[in-house]
Coordinates of C-alpha atoms in Angstrom, one line a residue:
X1 CA 86.7 31.3 90.4
X2 CA 87.0 29.8 93.9
X3 CA 84.7 30.1 97.1
X4 CA 81.7 30.0 94.8
X5 CA 82.7 33.0 92.8
X6 CA 82.0 35.2 95.9
X7 CA 82.9 38.9 95.5
X8 CA 82.1 41.6 92.8
X9 CA 83.5 42.5 89.3
X10 CA 83.3 44.6 86.3
X11 CA 83.2 42.5 83.5
X12 CA 83.4 42.6 79.6
X13 CA 80.7 40.2 77.9
X14 CA 80.7 40.4 74.0
X15 CA 81.4 44.1 74.2
X16 CA 78.8 44.9 76.8
X17 CA 79.6 46.1 80.3
X18 CA 78.2 43.7 83.2
X19 CA 78.9 43.4 86.9
X20 CA 78.5 40.5 89.1
X21 CA 77.6 40.7 93.0
X22 CA 77.9 37.2 94.3
X23 CA 77.6 35.3 97.4
X24 CA 77.0 31.8 95.5
X25 CA 76.9 31.7 91.8
X26 CA 74.3 31.3 90.4
X27 CA 71.7 30.7 93.4
X28 CA 72.6 33.7 95.5
X29 CA 73.8 36.5 93.1
X30 CA 72.9 39.4 91.2
X31 CA 73.9 40.1 87.5
X32 CA 73.4 43.1 85.5
X33 CA 74.4 43.8 81.8
X34 CA 74.4 46.9 79.6
X35 CA 72.4 46.7 76.5
X36 CA 74.8 49.2 74.8
X37 CA 78.2 48.0 73.6
X38 CA 81.7 49.4 73.4
X39 CA 82.7 50.3 69.9
X40 CA 86.2 48.5 69.2
X41 CA 89.2 50.4 68.8
X42 CA 88.0 53.3 70.8
X43 CA 88.7 54.4 74.2
X44 CA 85.4 54.5 76.5
X45 CA 84.9 55.7 79.9
X46 CA 82.9 52.9 81.9
X47 CA 81.4 53.5 85.3
X48 CA 79.5 51.1 87.5
X49 CA 77.6 52.6 90.5
X50 CA 76.3 50.4 93.1
X51 CA 74.3 51.7 96.2
X52 CA 74.6 48.6 98.3
X53 CA 71.2 47.0 97.7
X54 CA 70.2 43.3 96.7
X55 CA 68.2 44.5 93.7
X56 CA 69.0 45.5 90.2
X57 CA 68.0 49.0 90.8
X58 CA 70.9 49.3 93.1
X59 CA 73.2 49.0 90.0
X60 CA 73.7 51.7 87.4
X61 CA 76.0 51.3 84.5
X62 CA 77.3 54.4 82.5
X63 CA 79.2 54.4 79.3
X64 CA 81.0 57.8 78.5
X65 CA 78.8 59.6 81.0
X66 CA 75.5 58.2 79.7
X67 CA 73.2 56.0 81.8
X68 CA 72.6 52.6 79.9
X69 CA 69.6 50.5 79.6
X70 CA 70.1 47.0 81.3
X71 CA 69.2 43.4 81.3
X72 CA 69.1 41.4 84.4
X73 CA 70.6 37.9 84.2
X74 CA 70.6 37.0 87.7
X75 CA 68.4 38.4 90.6
X76 CA 68.9 36.1 93.6
X77 CA 71.3 38.0 95.8
X78 CA 70.4 37.4 99.4
X79 CA 73.7 37.3 101.4
X80 CA 77.1 38.9 101.8
X81 CA 79.4 39.4 99.0
X82 CA 82.4 40.0 101.3
X83 CA 85.4 37.9 100.3
X84 CA 89.3 37.4 101.4
X85 CA 90.1 37.1 97.6
X86 CA 92.5 40.0 96.7
X87 CA 91.5 43.0 94.4
X88 CA 93.1 42.4 90.9
X89 CA 93.0 44.5 87.6
X90 CA 92.8 42.7 84.3
X91 CA 91.7 39.2 85.5
X92 CA 89.8 37.4 88.3
X93 CA 91.8 36.0 91.1
X94 CA 93.7 33.1 89.1
X95 CA 91.8 33.0 85.7
X96 CA 89.9 34.9 83.1
X97 CA 92.4 37.5 82.1
X98 CA 91.2 40.4 79.9
X99 CA 91.8 39.7 76.4
X100 CA 91.7 42.2 73.3
X101 CA 91.2 45.2 75.7
X102 CA 93.0 47.9 77.3
X103 CA 92.4 49.4 80.9
X104 CA 93.6 52.8 81.9
X105 CA 93.0 55.0 85.1
X106 CA 91.0 52.9 87.4
X107 CA 89.3 54.5 90.3
X108 CA 87.1 53.1 93.1
X109 CA 84.9 55.5 95.4
X110 CA 83.5 54.8 98.7
X111 CA 80.1 55.7 97.8
X112 CA 77.6 55.5 94.7
X113 CA 78.3 58.4 92.2
X114 CA 75.4 60.4 91.0
X115 CA 74.6 60.8 87.2
X116 CA 76.0 64.4 86.9
X117 CA 79.2 63.3 88.8
X118 CA 79.7 60.4 86.3
X119 CA 79.1 62.8 83.4
X120 CA 81.9 65.1 84.7
X121 CA 84.3 62.0 85.2
X122 CA 83.5 60.7 81.7
X123 CA 83.9 64.0 79.9
X124 CA 87.2 64.9 81.8
X125 CA 88.7 61.6 81.0
X126 CA 87.6 61.7 77.2
X127 CA 88.9 65.3 77.0
X128 CA 92.2 64.2 78.2
X129 CA 92.4 61.4 75.7
X130 CA 91.3 63.9 72.6
X131 CA 93.9 66.3 73.9
X132 CA 96.5 63.7 74.1
X133 CA 95.9 62.8 70.3
X134 CA 96.7 66.5 69.1
X135 CA 94.5 68.7 66.9
X136 CA 95.7 67.5 63.5
X137 CA 94.5 63.9 64.5
X138 CA 91.2 64.7 65.6
X139 CA 87.8 64.6 63.2
X140 CA 85.4 67.5 63.0
X141 CA 83.0 65.9 65.3
X142 CA 85.8 65.2 67.9
X143 CA 86.9 68.8 67.9
X144 CA 83.4 70.0 68.3
X145 CA 83.0 67.5 71.3
X146 CA 86.1 68.9 72.8
X147 CA 85.1 72.4 72.4
X148 CA 81.6 71.7 73.7
X149 CA 83.0 69.9 76.7
X150 CA 85.3 72.8 77.7
X151 CA 82.5 75.5 77.3
X152 CA 80.0 73.6 79.4
X153 CA 82.4 72.1 81.9
X154 CA 85.3 74.5 82.3
X155 CA 84.3 78.0 80.8
X156 CA 82.8 79.8 83.7
X157 CA 81.7 83.0 81.6
X158 CA 80.0 80.6 79.1
X159 CA 78.1 78.8 81.9
X160 CA 77.1 82.1 83.5
X161 CA 75.7 83.5 80.2
X162 CA 74.1 80.2 79.3
X163 CA 72.2 80.3 82.6
X164 CA 70.9 83.7 81.9
X165 CA 70.0 82.7 78.3
X166 CA 68.1 79.9 79.6
X167 CA 66.1 81.9 82.3
X168 CA 65.4 84.6 79.8
X169 CA 64.0 81.7 77.4
X170 CA 61.9 80.3 80.2
X171 CA 60.6 83.8 81.0
X172 CA 59.8 84.3 77.1
X173 CA 57.9 80.9 77.4
X174 CA 55.9 82.1 80.3
X175 CA 54.8 85.4 78.5
X176 CA 53.9 83.5 75.4
X177 CA 51.8 81.0 77.3
X178 CA 49.9 83.9 78.8
X179 CA 48.9 85.2 75.4
X180 CA 47.2 83.9 72.3
X181 CA 48.4 83.1 68.9
X182 CA 47.2 85.5 66.4
X183 CA 47.6 84.8 62.7
X184 CA 48.2 87.9 60.4
X185 CA 47.9 88.0 56.7
X186 CA 50.8 88.8 54.7
X187 CA 50.6 90.5 51.2
X188 CA 51.3 88.3 48.3
X189 CA 54.3 89.1 46.1
X190 CA 52.0 89.2 43.0
X191 CA 48.8 91.7 42.8
X192 CA 45.5 90.0 43.4
X193 CA 43.6 89.6 40.2
X194 CA 39.7 89.8 39.6
X195 CA 37.6 89.6 36.6
X196 CA 34.4 90.8 35.3
X197 CA 32.3 87.7 35.0
X198 CA 30.0 87.1 32.1
X199 CA 26.3 87.4 33.7
X200 CA 28.1 86.6 37.1
X201 CA 29.1 83.1 35.9
X202 CA 32.2 82.4 37.9
X203 CA 33.9 80.4 35.1
X204 CA 33.3 82.8 32.4
X205 CA 35.8 85.5 32.8
X206 CA 36.0 88.6 30.6
X207 CA 38.1 91.8 31.1
X208 CA 40.6 91.8 34.3
X209 CA 39.7 94.3 36.9
X210 CA 42.7 96.4 38.4
X211 CA 43.0 97.8 41.9
X212 CA 41.9 101.4 41.8
X213 CA 39.6 104.0 43.7
X214 CA 36.1 105.2 43.0
X215 CA 36.3 107.7 40.0
X216 CA 34.2 110.3 41.9
X217 CA 37.1 110.3 44.6
X218 CA 40.6 111.5 44.3
X219 CA 42.8 109.0 42.3
X220 CA 45.3 106.8 43.9
X221 CA 48.9 108.3 43.2
X222 CA 50.9 106.3 40.7
X223 CA 53.8 105.9 43.1
X224 CA 51.4 104.1 45.8
X225 CA 51.4 100.4 46.0
X226 CA 48.2 98.7 44.8
X227 CA 47.5 96.9 48.0
X228 CA 46.1 97.5 51.5
X229 CA 48.9 99.8 52.6
X230 CA 48.4 102.0 49.5
X231 CA 44.8 102.2 50.2
X232 CA 45.4 103.3 53.8
X233 CA 47.8 105.9 52.6
X234 CA 45.2 107.2 50.2
X235 CA 42.5 107.3 52.8
X236 CA 44.4 109.9 54.7
X237 CA 45.5 112.1 51.8
X238 CA 44.7 115.9 52.3
X239 CA 42.4 115.9 49.4
X240 CA 40.4 112.8 50.5
X241 CA 37.1 114.2 51.9
X242 CA 35.5 111.4 53.8
X243 CA 37.9 109.8 56.4
X244 CA 38.0 112.8 58.6
X245 CA 34.1 113.5 57.9
X246 CA 33.2 110.1 58.8
X247 CA 35.5 110.2 61.7
X248 CA 34.4 113.5 63.4
X249 CA 30.8 112.5 62.9
X250 CA 31.3 109.4 65.0
X251 CA 32.9 111.4 67.5
X252 CA 30.1 113.8 67.7
X253 CA 27.7 111.1 68.1
X254 CA 29.5 109.7 71.1
X255 CA 29.0 113.0 72.7
X256 CA 25.7 114.3 71.5
X257 CA 24.0 110.9 71.1
X258 CA 23.7 111.4 67.3
X259 CA 25.9 112.4 64.6
X260 CA 25.5 115.5 62.4
X261 CA 24.8 113.2 60.0
X262 CA 22.3 110.8 61.5
X263 CA 23.3 107.6 59.3
X264 CA 27.0 107.4 60.6
X265 CA 27.3 104.1 58.4
X266 CA 26.1 105.7 55.0
X267 CA 27.2 108.9 53.9
X268 CA 25.8 108.1 50.5
X269 CA 22.7 109.1 48.5
X270 CA 20.7 106.6 50.8
X271 CA 22.0 108.4 54.0
X272 CA 20.7 111.6 55.6
X273 CA 22.1 114.8 54.9
X274 CA 24.0 116.7 57.3
X275 CA 22.0 118.9 59.9
X276 CA 24.9 121.3 59.9
X277 CA 27.1 120.7 56.8
X278 CA 29.6 123.8 57.3
X279 CA 30.1 122.8 60.9
X280 CA 30.8 119.2 59.8
X281 CA 33.5 120.4 57.1
X282 CA 35.0 122.8 59.4
X283 CA 35.3 119.9 62.3
X284 CA 36.9 117.5 59.6
X285 CA 39.5 119.8 58.4
X286 CA 40.5 121.3 61.9
X287 CA 40.8 117.6 63.2
X288 CA 43.0 116.7 60.1
X289 CA 45.2 119.6 60.4
X290 CA 45.8 119.0 64.1
X291 CA 47.6 115.9 63.3
X292 CA 44.4 113.6 63.8
X293 CA 44.5 114.5 67.6
X294 CA 41.5 112.6 69.2
X295 CA 42.0 114.0 72.7
X296 CA 42.3 117.6 71.4
X297 CA 39.0 117.2 69.3
X298 CA 36.9 115.7 72.5
X299 CA 38.2 118.6 74.6
X300 CA 37.2 121.1 72.1
X301 CA 33.7 119.7 71.8
X302 CA 33.0 119.4 75.6
X303 CA 34.2 122.9 76.2
X304 CA 31.8 124.3 73.4
X305 CA 28.7 126.2 74.2
X306 CA 26.7 123.7 72.2
X307 CA 27.6 120.9 74.5
X308 CA 27.5 123.1 77.8
X309 CA 23.8 124.0 77.1
X310 CA 21.2 122.8 79.7
X311 CA 19.3 119.6 78.6
X312 CA 16.1 121.1 79.9
X313 CA 13.2 121.1 77.5
X314 CA 10.3 123.4 77.1
X315 CA 7.2 122.9 75.1
X316 CA 8.4 125.6 72.5
X317 CA 11.8 124.1 72.0
X318 CA 10.1 120.7 71.7
X319 CA 7.8 121.9 69.2
X320 CA 10.5 123.6 67.0
X321 CA 13.3 120.9 67.5
X322 CA 11.8 117.7 68.7
X323 CA 14.9 115.7 67.9
X324 CA 17.4 118.2 68.8
X325 CA 18.8 118.4 65.2
X326 CA 19.3 122.2 65.6
X327 CA 21.1 121.8 68.9
X328 CA 18.7 123.8 70.8
X329 CA 19.7 122.2 73.9
X330 CA 22.4 119.9 75.6
X331 CA 22.6 116.2 74.9
X332 CA 20.6 113.9 77.1
X333 CA 20.6 110.1 76.5
X334 CA 21.4 107.0 78.6
X335 CA 25.0 106.1 78.5
X336 CA 26.5 103.1 76.7
X337 CA 26.7 99.8 78.7
X338 CA 30.4 100.1 79.3
X339 CA 29.8 103.6 80.6
X340 CA 27.1 102.8 83.0
X341 CA 29.2 100.1 84.6
X342 CA 32.6 102.1 84.6
X343 CA 30.8 105.2 86.0
X344 CA 29.6 103.2 88.8
X345 CA 33.1 101.9 89.6
X346 CA 34.7 105.3 89.2
X347 CA 32.1 107.0 91.4
X348 CA 32.5 104.3 94.1
X349 CA 36.2 104.6 94.1
X350 CA 36.7 100.9 93.0
X351 CA 37.7 101.4 89.4
X352 CA 41.3 100.1 88.8
X353 CA 42.8 102.7 86.1
X354 CA 45.5 100.4 85.0
X355 CA 46.0 100.2 81.0
X356 CA 46.7 97.1 79.0
X357 CA 47.0 93.5 80.0
X358 CA 44.8 90.4 79.4
X359 CA 40.9 90.2 79.5
X360 CA 39.2 89.8 82.9
X361 CA 36.1 88.0 84.0
X362 CA 34.3 90.1 86.4
X363 CA 31.0 89.3 88.1
X364 CA 28.6 87.5 85.9
X365 CA 25.4 85.3 86.8
X366 CA 26.0 81.5 87.0
X367 CA 25.2 79.4 83.8
X368 CA 25.5 81.8 81.2
X369 CA 28.4 80.2 79.5
X370 CA 27.3 76.7 80.4
X371 CA 24.0 77.1 78.5
X372 CA 25.7 77.4 75.2
X373 CA 29.0 75.8 75.6
X374 CA 30.4 72.5 73.8
X375 CA 31.7 69.9 75.9
X376 CA 35.4 70.1 76.0
X377 CA 35.4 73.8 75.2
X378 CA 38.0 76.0 77.0
X379 CA 35.1 78.4 77.4
X380 CA 32.5 75.9 78.7
X381 CA 32.9 77.1 82.4
X382 CA 32.9 80.6 83.6
X383 CA 35.3 81.0 86.4
X384 CA 35.4 84.8 87.5
X385 CA 38.5 86.3 88.5
X386 CA 39.5 87.8 91.9
X387 CA 40.9 91.0 93.4
X388 CA 41.5 94.0 91.1
X389 CA 40.5 92.1 87.9
X390 CA 36.9 92.6 89.0
X391 CA 37.3 96.3 88.8
X392 CA 39.0 96.8 85.6
X393 CA 37.4 98.9 82.9
X394 CA 34.6 97.2 81.0
X395 CA 36.9 97.5 77.9
X396 CA 38.9 94.4 79.2
X397 CA 35.8 92.2 79.9
X398 CA 36.4 88.9 78.4
X399 CA 33.7 88.5 75.6
X400 CA 32.2 85.3 74.5
X401 CA 30.1 86.1 71.4
X402 CA 27.7 83.3 71.9
X403 CA 27.1 84.3 75.6
X404 CA 28.1 88.0 76.0
X405 CA 28.3 89.6 79.5
X406 CA 24.8 89.7 80.8
X407 CA 24.9 93.0 82.3
X408 CA 26.4 94.6 79.3
X409 CA 24.0 92.9 76.8
X410 CA 21.1 94.1 78.8
X411 CA 22.3 97.7 78.3
X412 CA 22.4 97.1 74.4
X413 CA 25.9 96.3 73.9
X414 CA 26.5 94.9 70.4
X415 CA 27.0 91.1 70.0
X416 CA 30.4 91.9 68.1
X417 CA 29.3 89.8 65.2
X418 CA 29.4 92.7 63.0
X419 CA 30.7 96.1 63.0
X420 CA 28.2 98.5 64.8
X421 CA 28.6 102.1 64.2
X422 CA 25.2 103.3 66.1
X423 CA 24.0 101.1 69.0
X424 CA 20.3 100.7 69.9
X425 CA 19.2 102.5 73.1
X426 CA 16.2 101.1 75.0
X427 CA 14.8 101.6 78.4
X428 CA 13.5 98.3 80.0
X429 CA 12.7 96.9 83.5
X430 CA 15.7 94.5 83.1
X431 CA 18.1 97.4 83.1
X432 CA 16.8 98.8 86.3
X433 CA 16.9 95.4 87.9
X434 CA 20.8 95.2 87.1
X435 CA 21.8 98.7 88.4
X436 CA 19.6 97.9 91.5
X437 CA 20.5 94.2 92.0
X438 CA 23.5 93.1 90.2
X439 CA 26.7 92.3 92.6
X440 CA 28.7 94.8 90.7
X441 CA 26.4 97.8 91.4
X442 CA 25.5 96.7 95.0
X443 CA 29.3 96.3 95.9
X444 CA 30.0 99.5 94.1
X445 CA 27.2 101.3 96.2
X446 CA 28.7 99.9 99.5
X447 CA 32.2 101.1 98.6
X448 CA 30.6 104.7 97.9
X449 CA 28.9 104.5 101.2
X450 CA 32.1 103.5 103.1
X451 CA 34.0 106.2 101.3
X452 CA 31.3 108.6 102.3
X453 CA 31.3 107.6 106.0
X454 CA 35.1 107.7 106.2
X455 CA 35.8 111.0 104.1
X456 CA 32.5 112.8 103.6
X457 CA 32.3 114.7 106.8
X458 CA 30.7 114.5 110.2
X459 CA 27.1 115.4 109.5
X460 CA 24.6 113.5 107.3
X461 CA 24.0 116.7 105.1
X462 CA 27.8 116.9 104.5
X463 CA 27.9 113.3 103.6
X464 CA 24.9 113.2 101.4
X465 CA 26.3 116.2 99.4
X466 CA 29.7 114.3 99.3
X467 CA 27.7 111.4 97.7
X468 CA 26.0 113.7 95.3
X469 CA 29.4 115.3 94.4
X470 CA 30.7 111.9 93.4
X471 CA 27.5 111.0 91.3
X472 CA 26.2 114.0 89.9
X473 CA 29.1 116.4 90.1
X474 CA 27.0 119.0 92.0
X475 CA 25.4 119.4 95.4
X476 CA 21.6 118.6 96.1
X477 CA 19.0 121.4 96.1
X478 CA 17.2 122.1 99.3
X479 CA 14.0 120.4 97.9
X480 CA 16.1 117.3 96.8
X481 CA 18.0 117.2 100.1
X482 CA 14.8 116.8 102.0
X483 CA 13.7 113.9 100.0
X484 CA 17.2 112.3 100.3
X485 CA 17.1 112.8 104.2
X486 CA 13.6 111.1 104.5
X487 CA 15.0 108.1 102.6
X488 CA 18.0 107.9 104.7
X489 CA 16.1 108.1 108.0
X490 CA 13.9 105.2 106.8
X491 CA 16.8 103.1 106.0
X492 CA 18.6 103.7 109.2
X493 CA 15.4 102.7 111.1
X494 CA 15.0 99.6 109.0
X495 CA 18.4 98.3 109.5
X496 CA 18.6 99.1 113.1
X497 CA 15.7 96.9 113.4
X498 CA 17.1 94.2 111.1
X499 CA 20.7 93.5 111.8
X500 CA 20.7 90.1 109.9
X501 CA 19.6 91.9 106.8
X502 CA 22.4 94.5 107.3
X503 CA 25.0 91.7 107.5
X504 CA 23.5 90.1 104.4
X505 CA 24.0 93.3 102.5
X506 CA 27.6 94.0 103.5
X507 CA 28.5 90.5 102.4
X508 CA 27.6 91.2 98.6
X509 CA 30.8 91.3 96.4
X510 CA 34.4 90.4 97.3
X511 CA 35.4 93.7 98.9
X512 CA 35.4 93.3 102.7
X513 CA 33.5 95.9 104.7
X514 CA 35.3 98.4 107.0
X515 CA 34.9 96.5 110.5
X516 CA 35.2 100.0 112.3
X517 CA 31.9 101.0 110.8
X518 CA 28.7 99.9 112.4
X519 CA 26.9 97.3 110.0
X520 CA 23.5 98.8 110.3
X521 CA 24.8 102.4 109.5
X522 CA 26.9 100.9 106.5
X523 CA 23.9 99.2 105.3
X524 CA 21.6 102.1 105.4
X525 CA 24.1 104.3 103.4
X526 CA 24.8 101.5 101.0
X527 CA 21.2 101.3 100.1
X528 CA 21.1 105.1 100.0
X529 CA 23.9 105.1 97.5
X530 CA 22.3 102.4 95.5
X531 CA 19.0 104.5 95.2
X532 CA 21.2 107.6 94.0
X533 CA 23.2 105.3 91.7
X534 CA 19.9 104.7 89.7
X535 CA 18.7 108.2 89.3
X536 CA 18.3 109.3 85.7
X537 CA 20.8 111.9 86.1
X538 CA 23.3 109.5 86.8
X539 CA 22.7 107.0 83.9
X540 CA 22.1 109.6 81.4
X541 CA 24.5 111.9 79.8

């Protein structure tokens, strides 16, 4: 209270914690007051941290380790607060003693304490106070407080396990963020109820309809639940004739281009009769008794004499069996969209065989998504992936139904708006433009050419046959070899005279060209690979 109140203090003001930093009160001083108050009759840990500045931000007030919001009642400090007045506890130099309060364990530090340090000080002092009272005198919240303080502040085993738990939870959150949330239906506890409606009028119900199976098929066993699970079990019962028959027919269609029943989505009276009913029955029973082993089934078919026949067609055979219903020749049809792309990647050596993982965004023409996207949509802009994601199997391609992948759509891939059991097959100029010019196919041709030059042998003939082995699974005949050799000679001559064109070709796609290979040589072999990849024998089964 002398020398213009110069100095500093920690002050109680109507239960609020305050501090003064004064050169001359009030014209050259700083005063900060906590908004929170001290509860009467309870011990509190109070800390004021001052970092040496002349502004309110230099002062932090803590109560029981928690930083307090503050009010600034004076903010005009400009000069020193150093004074010769002695340091006292419980009053100012000569007046203003503490009234109605008790003080214990006063500490001064030579630096401003950080928040976590204050928390430890507060909890330690608080814990000592709680322990001193004895367990019988503590309330349930105080006991929980004491236990929590011990676990987090002193129990090293708990802190180590807690840190591991936090790390695992963070990892789980990252994994969840990478996926999408799927909503799954759950069976209701009561059975679904439907009714026969009088003349179809929804508010005129007649007899109730109970879950059951068609009378022409085996009945649902009495111990089966009348829900989707029971229905699924019934589908796979040995006496059920349709499940295995429909399944093997679709598998047969995948291999031969058409099923033994040419209407795979309709085995009823409106569908076609099977061309080989005994064979269909035998395949269905064999498939079922093998444990529904899909891999075994496909291996069995492709090793059969029916599949291994030549696809060559003579006038006599065509006259007797134009649609190959009698299996008079091996299958020949253009592969599905995904197979065309995957085959190009596999033959070139680019295909990534990894199984599983999120969808990928390979090469696609610009503007396909943007043309139909809604502003603000998370699929408004197509940003293609990099690295190995460009070469994953087409199964993993991200699919936007309103704008499907262009190269697959051109090859009659279904829109996925409805279940499709038999695809359309067309031959159009657009399909040839895709396999000749699309980035994915040009890059695949370059990768195949690069592998050929590196591993195919020292002579052009050996290299050409290496390429044929990758694409056709056979070597060229002598007449075919002559045609390929002439094409290769023309391409070598062209790129030897047009170096810029060679460089431009080698820049297509993300994969970098081997710098040890001459650009004009690699370009010529790239275009040869591109030609061979467009042969009917490559694009057709």
